[in-house]
Amino acid sequence: MTAAADKVENLGNFLELEIIVAKEEERAGGLDMIYELMRMLGCEKTETVRDSYLSMLEKRGI
């Protein structure tokens, strides 16, 4: 798993979590690992964002 802490001007702070799995059938297990780490950090699934930073900025008209 890799993690990156990003500070994006006009958007705020983000934590990117990524895990690479070898096979599609391992995807659910990988997501479970990410969600478990999020839980340990006090984050909820509902706080996740799938949009790119550029997309979020465009939506704000920036």
Coordinates of N, CA and C in Angstrom, one line a residue:
M1 N 0.9 -1.2 0.0 CA 0.0 0.0 0.0 C 0.9 1.2 0.0
T2 N 0.5 2.2 -0.8 CA 1.2 3.5 -0.7 C 0.2 4.6 -0.2
A3 N 0.8 5.6 0.4 CA 0.0 6.7 0.9 C 0.7 8.0 0.5
A4 N -0.1 9.0 0.2 CA 0.5 10.3 -0.1 C -0.4 11.3 0.5
A5 N 0.2 12.3 1.2 CA -0.5 13.4 1.8 C -0.4 14.6 0.9
D6 N -1.5 15.1 0.4 CA -1.5 16.2 -0.5 C -2.2 17.4 0.0
K7 N -1.6 18.6 -0.2 CA -2.3 19.8 0.2 C -2.5 20.5 -1.2
V8 N -3.8 20.7 -1.5 CA -4.1 21.3 -2.8 C -4.7 22.7 -2.6
E9 N -4.1 23.7 -3.2 CA -4.5 25.0 -3.0 C -6.0 25.2 -3.5
N10 N -6.8 25.8 -2.7 CA -8.2 26.0 -3.0 C -9.1 24.8 -2.8
L11 N -8.5 23.7 -2.4 CA -9.3 22.5 -2.1 C -9.1 22.0 -0.7
G12 N -7.9 22.0 -0.2 CA -7.6 21.5 1.1 C -6.6 20.3 1.2
N13 N -6.7 19.6 2.2 CA -5.8 18.4 2.5 C -6.4 17.1 2.1
F14 N -5.6 16.2 1.5 CA -6.1 14.9 1.1 C -5.1 13.9 1.5
L15 N -5.6 12.7 1.7 CA -4.7 11.5 1.9 C -5.1 10.5 0.8
E16 N -4.1 10.2 0.0 CA -4.4 9.2 -1.1 C -3.8 7.9 -0.7
L17 N -4.7 6.9 -0.7 CA -4.3 5.5 -0.4 C -4.4 4.7 -1.6
E18 N -3.4 3.9 -1.9 CA -3.5 3.0 -3.1 C -2.9 1.7 -2.8
I19 N -3.5 0.7 -3.4 CA -3.0 -0.7 -3.2 C -3.1 -1.4 -4.6
I20 N -2.1 -2.1 -5.0 CA -2.1 -2.7 -6.3 C -2.2 -4.2 -6.0
V21 N -3.1 -4.8 -6.7 CA -3.4 -6.3 -6.6 C -3.0 -6.9 -7.9
A22 N -2.6 -8.2 -7.8 CA -2.2 -8.9 -9.1 C -3.4 -9.4 -9.9
K23 N -4.5 -9.7 -9.2 CA -5.7 -10.3 -9.9 C -6.9 -9.5 -9.5
E24 N -7.9 -9.5 -10.4 CA -9.2 -8.8 -10.1 C -9.9 -9.4 -8.9
E25 N -9.8 -10.7 -8.7 CA -10.4 -11.3 -7.5 C -9.8 -10.9 -6.2
E26 N -8.7 -10.2 -6.2 CA -8.0 -9.7 -5.0 C -8.4 -8.3 -4.7
R27 N -9.2 -7.7 -5.6 CA -9.6 -6.2 -5.5 C -10.3 -6.0 -4.2
A28 N -11.3 -6.8 -3.9 CA -12.2 -6.6 -2.7 C -11.3 -6.7 -1.4
G29 N -10.4 -7.6 -1.4 CA -9.5 -7.7 -0.2 C -8.6 -6.5 -0.1
G30 N -8.1 -5.9 -1.2 CA -7.3 -4.7 -1.2 C -8.1 -3.5 -0.7
L31 N -9.4 -3.4 -1.1 CA -10.2 -2.3 -0.6 C -10.5 -2.5 0.8
D32 N -10.7 -3.7 1.3 CA -10.9 -3.9 2.7 C -9.7 -3.4 3.5
M33 N -8.5 -3.7 3.0 CA -7.3 -3.2 3.7 C -7.3 -1.7 3.8
I34 N -7.6 -1.0 2.7 CA -7.7 0.4 2.7 C -8.7 0.9 3.7
Y35 N -9.9 0.4 3.7 CA -10.9 0.8 4.6 C -10.6 0.5 6.0
E36 N -9.9 -0.5 6.3 CA -9.4 -0.8 7.7 C -8.4 0.3 8.1
L37 N -7.5 0.6 7.3 CA -6.5 1.7 7.6 C -7.3 3.0 7.8
M38 N -8.2 3.3 7.0 CA -9.0 4.5 7.1 C -9.7 4.5 8.5
R39 N -10.3 3.4 8.8 CA -11.0 3.3 10.1 C -10.0 3.5 11.3
M40 N -8.8 3.0 11.2 CA -7.8 3.2 12.2 C -7.4 4.7 12.3
L41 N -7.5 5.4 11.2 CA -7.2 6.8 11.2 C -8.3 7.7 11.6
G42 N -9.5 7.1 11.8 CA -10.7 7.9 12.1 C -11.4 8.4 10.9
C43 N -11.2 7.9 9.8 CA -11.9 8.3 8.6 C -13.1 7.3 8.2
E44 N -14.1 7.9 7.5 CA -15.2 7.0 7.1 C -15.2 6.9 5.6
K45 N -15.8 5.8 5.1 CA -15.9 5.6 3.6 C -16.6 6.8 3.0
T46 N -17.6 7.4 3.7 CA -18.4 8.5 3.1 C -17.5 9.8 2.9
E47 N -16.3 9.8 3.4 CA -15.4 10.9 3.3 C -14.5 10.8 2.0
T48 N -14.6 9.7 1.3 CA -13.8 9.4 0.2 C -14.2 10.3 -1.0
V49 N -13.2 10.6 -1.9 CA -13.5 11.3 -3.1 C -12.9 10.6 -4.3
R50 N -13.6 10.4 -5.3 CA -13.1 9.7 -6.5 C -12.7 10.7 -7.6
D51 N -13.1 11.9 -7.5 CA -12.8 12.9 -8.6 C -11.4 13.3 -8.5
S52 N -10.8 13.8 -9.6 CA -9.5 14.3 -9.7 C -9.5 15.7 -9.1
Y53 N -8.3 16.1 -8.7 CA -8.2 17.5 -8.2 C -8.6 18.5 -9.2
L54 N -8.2 18.3 -10.5 CA -8.6 19.2 -11.6 C -10.1 19.2 -11.7
S55 N -10.7 18.1 -11.7 CA -12.2 18.1 -11.8 C -12.9 18.8 -10.6
M56 N -12.3 18.7 -9.4 CA -12.9 19.4 -8.2 C -12.7 20.9 -8.4
L57 N -11.5 21.3 -8.9 CA -11.3 22.7 -9.1 C -12.2 23.3 -10.1
E58 N -12.4 22.5 -11.2 CA -13.3 23.0 -12.3 C -14.7 23.2 -11.8
K59 N -15.2 22.2 -10.9 CA -16.5 22.3 -10.4 C -16.7 23.6 -9.5
R60 N -15.6 24.0 -8.9 CA -15.6 25.3 -8.1 C -15.4 26.5 -8.9
G61 N -15.1 26.3 -10.2 CA -14.9 27.5 -11.1 C -13.6 28.1 -10.9
I62 N -12.6 27.3 -10.5 CA -11.3 27.8 -10.3 C -10.3 27.4 -11.4

